[in-house]
Amino acid sequence: MPTALITGATAGIGAAFARRLAADGFSLVLVARDEERLRSSAETLHRRYGVKTEALPADLALDEDIAKVEERLREGVDLLVNNAGFGHPGSFLDVPVADEVRMLKVHCEAVLRLTLAALPGMRERDRGAVVNVASVAAFFTRGTYSASKAWVVNFSESTAAELTGTRVRVMALCPGFVRTEFHDRASMDTSGIPGFLWLSADKVVAAAMRDLALGARVSVPDIRYKVIVGVGRLIPRGLTGQVSRRLGRR
């Protein structure tokens, strides 16, 4: 039975990955900060799908907790989903530097370290995959969040290129606005986001798994966002920055 490790596994896209992979017969290692919620999620998935579930409480903003997850990955997994992440309600100049550094720790350093912990075993077995959850924001300019997600996309593509000729895959998943707890946790006002731009987490994961099977290095779920990203790449960066500031949170 294959094993998947998912960070940020108790809500949103991470929880949707857990449901999908459990339904596909994966044993699960679930990683999140809230230990009580994490163990409840693990037990629910075990009862519903009959798969082995393991709860691994960890805050990926802390070195010692990243190290715990690295150690588990070195024991061997078949799929790593780096999903943990968060946003800030304010603009870059209004956010305390400690909060910005914490975001970079979770979005960039943890993704790098966990990917590096998982890949040697996958390469030795010549099978396995890593999905790094980024965002459509990676293709636009909006503060540290979009900058960190742009790093995730570039890192994923670069790592995938290094694995050419193997059966190990690395893919960046770049969803748009998804109905999860993400915006509420960051105290973001999403009233300015048009209703047609919202996606469901389960559909995002279904698209991701399909693209991963097809060997994609970057997955942008839904034709609406494929068009947005395509247009965004054609217009000047300064203009895309103005658009991104006006759309979405206030």
PDB file of C-alpha atoms in Angstrom:
ATOM      1  CA  MET A   1       0.000   0.000   0.000  1.00  0.00           C
ATOM      2  CA  PRO A   2       1.523   3.392  -0.975  1.00  0.00           C
ATOM      3  CA  THR A   3       2.030   6.096   1.640  1.00  0.00           C
ATOM      4  CA  ALA A   4       1.384   9.826   1.313  1.00  0.00           C
ATOM      5  CA  LEU A   5       2.486  12.569   3.698  1.00  0.00           C
ATOM      6  CA  ILE A   6       0.420  15.764   3.595  1.00  0.00           C
ATOM      7  CA  THR A   7       1.230  19.000   5.410  1.00  0.00           C
ATOM      8  CA  GLY A   8      -1.580  21.341   6.378  1.00  0.00           C
ATOM      9  CA  ALA A   9      -3.761  18.252   6.237  1.00  0.00           C
ATOM     10  CA  THR A  10      -6.726  19.197   8.425  1.00  0.00           C
ATOM     11  CA  ALA A  11      -8.402  21.874   6.290  1.00  0.00           C
ATOM     12  CA  GLY A  12      -8.941  23.115   2.767  1.00  0.00           C
ATOM     13  CA  ILE A  13      -6.808  21.698  -0.015  1.00  0.00           C
ATOM     14  CA  GLY A  14      -4.793  19.545   2.397  1.00  0.00           C
ATOM     15  CA  ALA A  15      -7.932  17.880   3.748  1.00  0.00           C
ATOM     16  CA  ALA A  16      -9.184  17.375   0.188  1.00  0.00           C
ATOM     17  CA  PHE A  17      -5.909  15.649  -0.709  1.00  0.00           C
ATOM     18  CA  ALA A  18      -6.280  13.442   2.368  1.00  0.00           C
ATOM     19  CA  ARG A  19      -9.805  12.381   1.361  1.00  0.00           C
ATOM     20  CA  ARG A  20      -8.822  11.717  -2.250  1.00  0.00           C
ATOM     21  CA  LEU A  21      -5.691   9.753  -1.416  1.00  0.00           C
ATOM     22  CA  ALA A  22      -7.450   7.718   1.284  1.00  0.00           C
ATOM     23  CA  ALA A  23     -10.144   6.839  -1.268  1.00  0.00           C
ATOM     24  CA  ASP A  24      -7.347   5.787  -3.640  1.00  0.00           C
ATOM     25  CA  GLY A  25      -5.960   3.409  -1.005  1.00  0.00           C
ATOM     26  CA  PHE A  26      -2.983   5.406   0.292  1.00  0.00           C
ATOM     27  CA  SER A  27      -1.823   5.110   3.879  1.00  0.00           C
ATOM     28  CA  LEU A  28      -1.661   8.643   5.246  1.00  0.00           C
ATOM     29  CA  VAL A  29       0.768  10.616   7.377  1.00  0.00           C
ATOM     30  CA  LEU A  30      -1.063  13.809   8.295  1.00  0.00           C
ATOM     31  CA  VAL A  31       0.861  16.879   9.444  1.00  0.00           C
ATOM     32  CA  ALA A  32      -0.680  19.989  11.040  1.00  0.00           C
ATOM     33  CA  ARG A  33      -0.254  22.284  14.046  1.00  0.00           C
ATOM     34  CA  ASP A  34      -3.561  21.618  15.816  1.00  0.00           C
ATOM     35  CA  GLU A  35      -2.945  18.228  17.454  1.00  0.00           C
ATOM     36  CA  GLU A  36      -6.516  17.636  18.589  1.00  0.00           C
ATOM     37  CA  ARG A  37      -7.991  18.410  15.187  1.00  0.00           C
ATOM     38  CA  LEU A  38      -5.243  16.426  13.491  1.00  0.00           C
ATOM     39  CA  ARG A  39      -5.934  13.260  15.474  1.00  0.00           C
ATOM     40  CA  SER A  40      -9.663  13.638  14.917  1.00  0.00           C
ATOM     41  CA  SER A  41      -9.106  13.938  11.150  1.00  0.00           C
ATOM     42  CA  ALA A  42      -6.836  10.896  11.143  1.00  0.00           C
ATOM     43  CA  GLU A  43      -9.390   8.810  13.017  1.00  0.00           C
ATOM     44  CA  THR A  44     -12.249   9.918  10.752  1.00  0.00           C
ATOM     45  CA  LEU A  45     -10.312   9.031   7.603  1.00  0.00           C
ATOM     46  CA  HIS A  46      -9.324   5.651   9.060  1.00  0.00           C
ATOM     47  CA  ARG A  47     -12.926   4.785   9.906  1.00  0.00           C
ATOM     48  CA  ARG A  48     -14.336   5.997   6.598  1.00  0.00           C
ATOM     49  CA  TYR A  49     -11.779   4.554   4.190  1.00  0.00           C
ATOM     50  CA  GLY A  50     -10.165   1.734   6.173  1.00  0.00           C
ATOM     51  CA  VAL A  51      -6.633   2.980   5.517  1.00  0.00           C
ATOM     52  CA  LYS A  52      -3.783   3.364   7.969  1.00  0.00           C
ATOM     53  CA  THR A  53      -3.476   6.933   9.236  1.00  0.00           C
ATOM     54  CA  GLU A  54      -0.712   8.527  11.264  1.00  0.00           C
ATOM     55  CA  ALA A  55      -0.972  11.924  12.964  1.00  0.00           C
ATOM     56  CA  LEU A  56       2.266  13.917  13.133  1.00  0.00           C
ATOM     57  CA  PRO A  57       1.748  17.259  14.930  1.00  0.00           C
ATOM     58  CA  ALA A  58       4.188  19.891  13.701  1.00  0.00           C
ATOM     59  CA  ASP A  59       4.491  23.639  13.238  1.00  0.00           C
ATOM     60  CA  LEU A  60       6.559  24.119  10.090  1.00  0.00           C
ATOM     61  CA  ALA A  61       7.651  27.560  11.239  1.00  0.00           C
ATOM     62  CA  LEU A  62       9.840  25.810  13.855  1.00  0.00           C
ATOM     63  CA  ASP A  63      13.160  24.130  13.020  1.00  0.00           C
ATOM     64  CA  GLU A  64      12.647  21.276  15.444  1.00  0.00           C
ATOM     65  CA  ASP A  65       9.237  20.463  13.973  1.00  0.00           C
ATOM     66  CA  ILE A  66      10.511  20.595  10.390  1.00  0.00           C
ATOM     67  CA  ALA A  67      13.203  18.146  11.520  1.00  0.00           C
ATOM     68  CA  LYS A  68      10.535  15.753  12.861  1.00  0.00           C
ATOM     69  CA  VAL A  69       8.800  15.673   9.503  1.00  0.00           C
ATOM     70  CA  GLU A  70      12.124  15.312   7.667  1.00  0.00           C
ATOM     71  CA  GLU A  71      12.891  12.255   9.791  1.00  0.00           C
ATOM     72  CA  ARG A  72       9.548  10.666   8.922  1.00  0.00           C
ATOM     73  CA  LEU A  73      10.046  11.344   5.222  1.00  0.00           C
ATOM     74  CA  ARG A  74      13.440   9.641   5.256  1.00  0.00           C
ATOM     75  CA  GLU A  75      11.679   6.472   6.409  1.00  0.00           C
ATOM     76  CA  GLY A  76      10.039   6.461   2.978  1.00  0.00           C
ATOM     77  CA  VAL A  77       6.866   7.804   1.388  1.00  0.00           C
ATOM     78  CA  ASP A  78       5.473   7.509  -2.123  1.00  0.00           C
ATOM     79  CA  LEU A  79       3.865  10.949  -2.303  1.00  0.00           C
ATOM     80  CA  LEU A  80       4.633  14.182  -0.480  1.00  0.00           C
ATOM     81  CA  VAL A  81       2.128  17.031  -0.590  1.00  0.00           C
ATOM     82  CA  ASN A  82       3.642  20.282   0.689  1.00  0.00           C
ATOM     83  CA  ASN A  83       0.423  22.168   1.330  1.00  0.00           C
ATOM     84  CA  ALA A  84       0.913  24.064   4.611  1.00  0.00           C
ATOM     85  CA  GLY A  85       0.694  27.810   4.213  1.00  0.00           C
ATOM     86  CA  PHE A  86      -1.016  31.026   5.213  1.00  0.00           C
ATOM     87  CA  GLY A  87      -1.528  34.642   4.197  1.00  0.00           C
ATOM     88  CA  HIS A  88      -1.329  38.076   5.818  1.00  0.00           C
ATOM     89  CA  PRO A  89      -4.245  40.550   5.925  1.00  0.00           C
ATOM     90  CA  GLY A  90      -2.046  43.599   5.385  1.00  0.00           C
ATOM     91  CA  SER A  91       0.323  44.845   2.725  1.00  0.00           C
ATOM     92  CA  PHE A  92       4.055  44.202   2.960  1.00  0.00           C
ATOM     93  CA  LEU A  93       4.896  47.521   4.651  1.00  0.00           C
ATOM     94  CA  ASP A  94       2.206  46.960   7.298  1.00  0.00           C
ATOM     95  CA  VAL A  95       3.153  43.419   8.351  1.00  0.00           C
ATOM     96  CA  PRO A  96       5.703  42.845  11.170  1.00  0.00           C
ATOM     97  CA  VAL A  97       8.958  41.467   9.805  1.00  0.00           C
ATOM     98  CA  ALA A  98       8.746  38.445  12.138  1.00  0.00           C
ATOM     99  CA  ASP A  99       5.465  37.454  10.478  1.00  0.00           C
ATOM    100  CA  GLU A 100       6.970  37.836   7.014  1.00  0.00           C
ATOM    101  CA  VAL A 101       9.971  35.693   7.971  1.00  0.00           C
ATOM    102  CA  ARG A 102       7.627  33.052   9.395  1.00  0.00           C
ATOM    103  CA  MET A 103       5.783  32.949   6.071  1.00  0.00           C
ATOM    104  CA  LEU A 104       9.042  32.421   4.179  1.00  0.00           C
ATOM    105  CA  LYS A 105       9.981  29.681   6.657  1.00  0.00           C
ATOM    106  CA  VAL A 106       6.754  27.766   5.972  1.00  0.00           C
ATOM    107  CA  HIS A 107       6.354  28.480   2.250  1.00  0.00           C
ATOM    108  CA  CYS A 108      10.000  28.204   1.181  1.00  0.00           C
ATOM    109  CA  GLU A 109      12.412  26.683   3.713  1.00  0.00           C
ATOM    110  CA  ALA A 110      10.039  23.935   4.863  1.00  0.00           C
ATOM    111  CA  VAL A 111       9.116  23.068   1.272  1.00  0.00           C
ATOM    112  CA  LEU A 112      12.808  22.865   0.327  1.00  0.00           C
ATOM    113  CA  ARG A 113      13.799  20.771   3.332  1.00  0.00           C
ATOM    114  CA  LEU A 114      10.888  18.348   3.166  1.00  0.00           C
ATOM    115  CA  THR A 115      11.297  17.866  -0.578  1.00  0.00           C
ATOM    116  CA  LEU A 116      14.993  17.203  -0.088  1.00  0.00           C
ATOM    117  CA  ALA A 117      14.214  14.695   2.671  1.00  0.00           C
ATOM    118  CA  ALA A 118      11.769  12.773   0.474  1.00  0.00           C
ATOM    119  CA  LEU A 119      13.496  12.728  -2.906  1.00  0.00           C
ATOM    120  CA  PRO A 120      16.624  10.603  -2.271  1.00  0.00           C
ATOM    121  CA  GLY A 121      14.508   7.585  -1.291  1.00  0.00           C
ATOM    122  CA  MET A 122      12.161   8.146  -4.217  1.00  0.00           C
ATOM    123  CA  ARG A 123      15.060   8.400  -6.640  1.00  0.00           C
ATOM    124  CA  GLU A 124      16.640   5.239  -5.222  1.00  0.00           C
ATOM    125  CA  ARG A 125      13.359   3.356  -5.743  1.00  0.00           C
ATOM    126  CA  ASP A 126      12.773   5.189  -9.053  1.00  0.00           C
ATOM    127  CA  ARG A 127       9.210   6.045  -8.151  1.00  0.00           C
ATOM    128  CA  GLY A 128       7.310   8.663  -6.204  1.00  0.00           C
ATOM    129  CA  ALA A 129       6.096  12.225  -6.468  1.00  0.00           C
ATOM    130  CA  VAL A 130       6.100  15.594  -4.721  1.00  0.00           C
ATOM    131  CA  VAL A 131       3.275  18.105  -5.092  1.00  0.00           C
ATOM    132  CA  ASN A 132       4.138  21.593  -3.873  1.00  0.00           C
ATOM    133  CA  VAL A 133       1.028  23.731  -3.437  1.00  0.00           C
ATOM    134  CA  ALA A 134       1.703  27.215  -4.794  1.00  0.00           C
ATOM    135  CA  SER A 135      -0.903  29.622  -6.154  1.00  0.00           C
ATOM    136  CA  VAL A 136      -2.002  31.534  -9.234  1.00  0.00           C
ATOM    137  CA  ALA A 137      -0.639  34.485  -7.233  1.00  0.00           C
ATOM    138  CA  ALA A 138       2.824  33.178  -8.170  1.00  0.00           C
ATOM    139  CA  PHE A 139       2.338  34.607 -11.662  1.00  0.00           C
ATOM    140  CA  PHE A 140       1.422  38.077 -10.417  1.00  0.00           C
ATOM    141  CA  THR A 141       2.953  40.643  -8.082  1.00  0.00           C
ATOM    142  CA  ARG A 142       1.319  41.021  -4.689  1.00  0.00           C
ATOM    143  CA  GLY A 143       3.622  41.146  -1.709  1.00  0.00           C
ATOM    144  CA  THR A 144       5.488  38.392   0.052  1.00  0.00           C
ATOM    145  CA  TYR A 145       2.777  35.802  -0.475  1.00  0.00           C
ATOM    146  CA  SER A 146       2.989  35.905  -4.274  1.00  0.00           C
ATOM    147  CA  ALA A 147       6.787  36.162  -4.096  1.00  0.00           C
ATOM    148  CA  SER A 148       7.029  33.058  -1.916  1.00  0.00           C
ATOM    149  CA  LYS A 149       4.682  31.125  -4.197  1.00  0.00           C
ATOM    150  CA  ALA A 150       6.697  32.197  -7.249  1.00  0.00           C
ATOM    151  CA  TRP A 151       9.698  30.629  -5.519  1.00  0.00           C
ATOM    152  CA  VAL A 152       7.714  27.403  -5.018  1.00  0.00           C
ATOM    153  CA  VAL A 153       6.889  27.235  -8.734  1.00  0.00           C
ATOM    154  CA  ASN A 154      10.469  27.915  -9.832  1.00  0.00           C
ATOM    155  CA  PHE A 155      11.866  25.467  -7.273  1.00  0.00           C
ATOM    156  CA  SER A 156       9.433  22.735  -8.337  1.00  0.00           C
ATOM    157  CA  GLU A 157      10.170  23.161 -12.036  1.00  0.00           C
ATOM    158  CA  SER A 158      13.924  23.224 -11.416  1.00  0.00           C
ATOM    159  CA  THR A 159      13.803  20.089  -9.278  1.00  0.00           C
ATOM    160  CA  ALA A 160      11.596  18.294 -11.805  1.00  0.00           C
ATOM    161  CA  ALA A 161      14.138  19.102 -14.521  1.00  0.00           C
ATOM    162  CA  GLU A 162      16.919  17.546 -12.442  1.00  0.00           C
ATOM    163  CA  LEU A 163      14.877  14.333 -12.226  1.00  0.00           C
ATOM    164  CA  THR A 164      14.464  14.000 -15.996  1.00  0.00           C
ATOM    165  CA  GLY A 165      14.967  10.376 -16.996  1.00  0.00           C
ATOM    166  CA  THR A 166      13.567   9.001 -13.736  1.00  0.00           C
ATOM    167  CA  ARG A 167      10.028   8.025 -12.744  1.00  0.00           C
ATOM    168  CA  VAL A 168      10.027  10.542  -9.893  1.00  0.00           C
ATOM    169  CA  ARG A 169       7.832  13.584 -10.461  1.00  0.00           C
ATOM    170  CA  VAL A 170       7.725  17.025  -8.900  1.00  0.00           C
ATOM    171  CA  MET A 171       4.831  19.376  -9.630  1.00  0.00           C
ATOM    172  CA  ALA A 172       3.728  22.826  -8.487  1.00  0.00           C
ATOM    173  CA  LEU A 173      -0.026  23.122  -7.990  1.00  0.00           C
ATOM    174  CA  CYS A 174      -1.299  26.658  -8.625  1.00  0.00           C
ATOM    175  CA  PRO A 175      -4.974  27.076  -7.712  1.00  0.00           C
ATOM    176  CA  GLY A 176      -6.854  30.343  -7.719  1.00  0.00           C
ATOM    177  CA  PHE A 177      -9.423  31.304  -5.092  1.00  0.00           C
ATOM    178  CA  VAL A 178     -10.574  28.151  -3.290  1.00  0.00           C
ATOM    179  CA  ARG A 179     -13.376  27.925  -0.739  1.00  0.00           C
ATOM    180  CA  THR A 180     -11.390  27.021   2.376  1.00  0.00           C
ATOM    181  CA  GLU A 181     -10.568  28.513   5.782  1.00  0.00           C
ATOM    182  CA  PHE A 182      -7.504  30.263   4.318  1.00  0.00           C
ATOM    183  CA  HIS A 183      -8.959  33.754   3.925  1.00  0.00           C
ATOM    184  CA  ASP A 184     -10.876  33.705   7.197  1.00  0.00           C
ATOM    185  CA  ARG A 185      -7.775  32.694   9.136  1.00  0.00           C
ATOM    186  CA  ALA A 186      -5.890  35.622   7.609  1.00  0.00           C
ATOM    187  CA  SER A 187      -8.798  38.002   8.341  1.00  0.00           C
ATOM    188  CA  MET A 188      -9.050  38.890   4.667  1.00  0.00           C
ATOM    189  CA  ASP A 189     -12.115  40.597   3.226  1.00  0.00           C
ATOM    190  CA  THR A 190     -13.002  38.553   0.142  1.00  0.00           C
ATOM    191  CA  SER A 191     -16.174  40.437  -0.768  1.00  0.00           C
ATOM    192  CA  GLY A 192     -14.467  41.887  -3.831  1.00  0.00           C
ATOM    193  CA  ILE A 193     -13.813  38.463  -5.381  1.00  0.00           C
ATOM    194  CA  PRO A 194     -16.360  37.615  -8.115  1.00  0.00           C
ATOM    195  CA  GLY A 195     -18.338  34.469  -7.385  1.00  0.00           C
ATOM    196  CA  PHE A 196     -17.357  32.780 -10.657  1.00  0.00           C
ATOM    197  CA  LEU A 197     -13.687  32.752  -9.599  1.00  0.00           C
ATOM    198  CA  TRP A 198     -14.212  30.462  -6.603  1.00  0.00           C
ATOM    199  CA  LEU A 199     -13.181  26.798  -6.907  1.00  0.00           C
ATOM    200  CA  SER A 200     -13.893  23.777  -4.706  1.00  0.00           C
ATOM    201  CA  ALA A 201     -10.967  22.098  -2.974  1.00  0.00           C
ATOM    202  CA  ASP A 202     -12.046  18.642  -4.140  1.00  0.00           C
ATOM    203  CA  LYS A 203     -12.071  19.708  -7.793  1.00  0.00           C
ATOM    204  CA  VAL A 204      -8.674  21.344  -7.394  1.00  0.00           C
ATOM    205  CA  VAL A 205      -7.255  18.089  -6.047  1.00  0.00           C
ATOM    206  CA  ALA A 206      -8.892  16.027  -8.809  1.00  0.00           C
ATOM    207  CA  ALA A 207      -7.273  18.279 -11.422  1.00  0.00           C
ATOM    208  CA  ALA A 208      -3.931  18.075  -9.617  1.00  0.00           C
ATOM    209  CA  MET A 209      -3.922  14.282  -9.524  1.00  0.00           C
ATOM    210  CA  ARG A 210      -4.824  14.150 -13.200  1.00  0.00           C
ATOM    211  CA  ASP A 211      -2.026  16.568 -14.134  1.00  0.00           C
ATOM    212  CA  LEU A 212       0.461  14.692 -11.950  1.00  0.00           C
ATOM    213  CA  ALA A 213      -0.402  11.430 -13.743  1.00  0.00           C
ATOM    214  CA  LEU A 214       0.158  13.206 -17.060  1.00  0.00           C
ATOM    215  CA  GLY A 215       3.613  14.364 -15.997  1.00  0.00           C
ATOM    216  CA  ALA A 216       2.857  18.085 -15.699  1.00  0.00           C
ATOM    217  CA  ARG A 217       5.401  20.204 -13.847  1.00  0.00           C
ATOM    218  CA  VAL A 218       2.937  23.033 -13.189  1.00  0.00           C
ATOM    219  CA  SER A 219      -0.787  22.467 -12.685  1.00  0.00           C
ATOM    220  CA  VAL A 220      -3.257  25.351 -12.956  1.00  0.00           C
ATOM    221  CA  PRO A 221      -6.699  23.859 -12.217  1.00  0.00           C
ATOM    222  CA  ASP A 222      -9.699  25.140 -14.167  1.00  0.00           C
ATOM    223  CA  ILE A 223      -9.809  26.765 -17.590  1.00  0.00           C
ATOM    224  CA  ARG A 224     -10.693  30.151 -16.066  1.00  0.00           C
ATOM    225  CA  TYR A 225      -7.388  30.360 -14.279  1.00  0.00           C
ATOM    226  CA  LYS A 226      -5.439  28.937 -17.205  1.00  0.00           C
ATOM    227  CA  VAL A 227      -6.733  31.899 -19.219  1.00  0.00           C
ATOM    228  CA  ILE A 228      -5.946  34.377 -16.426  1.00  0.00           C
ATOM    229  CA  VAL A 229      -2.388  33.080 -16.105  1.00  0.00           C
ATOM    230  CA  GLY A 230      -1.927  33.037 -19.891  1.00  0.00           C
ATOM    231  CA  VAL A 231      -3.111  36.636 -20.244  1.00  0.00           C
ATOM    232  CA  GLY A 232      -1.067  37.680 -17.225  1.00  0.00           C
ATOM    233  CA  ARG A 233       2.102  36.442 -18.881  1.00  0.00           C
ATOM    234  CA  LEU A 234       1.419  38.607 -21.939  1.00  0.00           C
ATOM    235  CA  ILE A 235       0.784  41.966 -20.290  1.00  0.00           C
ATOM    236  CA  PRO A 236       3.374  44.213 -18.555  1.00  0.00           C
ATOM    237  CA  ARG A 237       4.290  43.257 -14.997  1.00  0.00           C
ATOM    238  CA  GLY A 238       3.421  46.727 -13.731  1.00  0.00           C
ATOM    239  CA  LEU A 239      -0.111  46.414 -15.046  1.00  0.00           C
ATOM    240  CA  THR A 240      -0.613  42.956 -13.553  1.00  0.00           C
ATOM    241  CA  GLY A 241       0.458  44.381 -10.210  1.00  0.00           C
ATOM    242  CA  GLN A 242      -2.204  47.071 -10.405  1.00  0.00           C
ATOM    243  CA  VAL A 243      -4.872  44.503 -11.292  1.00  0.00           C
ATOM    244  CA  SER A 244      -3.895  42.144  -8.480  1.00  0.00           C
ATOM    245  CA  ARG A 245      -4.029  44.979  -5.950  1.00  0.00           C
ATOM    246  CA  ARG A 246      -7.577  45.859  -6.982  1.00  0.00           C
ATOM    247  CA  LEU A 247      -8.905  42.293  -7.143  1.00  0.00           C
ATOM    248  CA  GLY A 248      -9.619  40.143  -4.126  1.00  0.00           C
ATOM    249  CA  ARG A 249      -8.995  41.122  -0.560  1.00  0.00           C
ATOM    250  CA  ARG A 250      -9.372  44.679   0.697  1.00  0.00           C
TER     251      ARG A 250
END
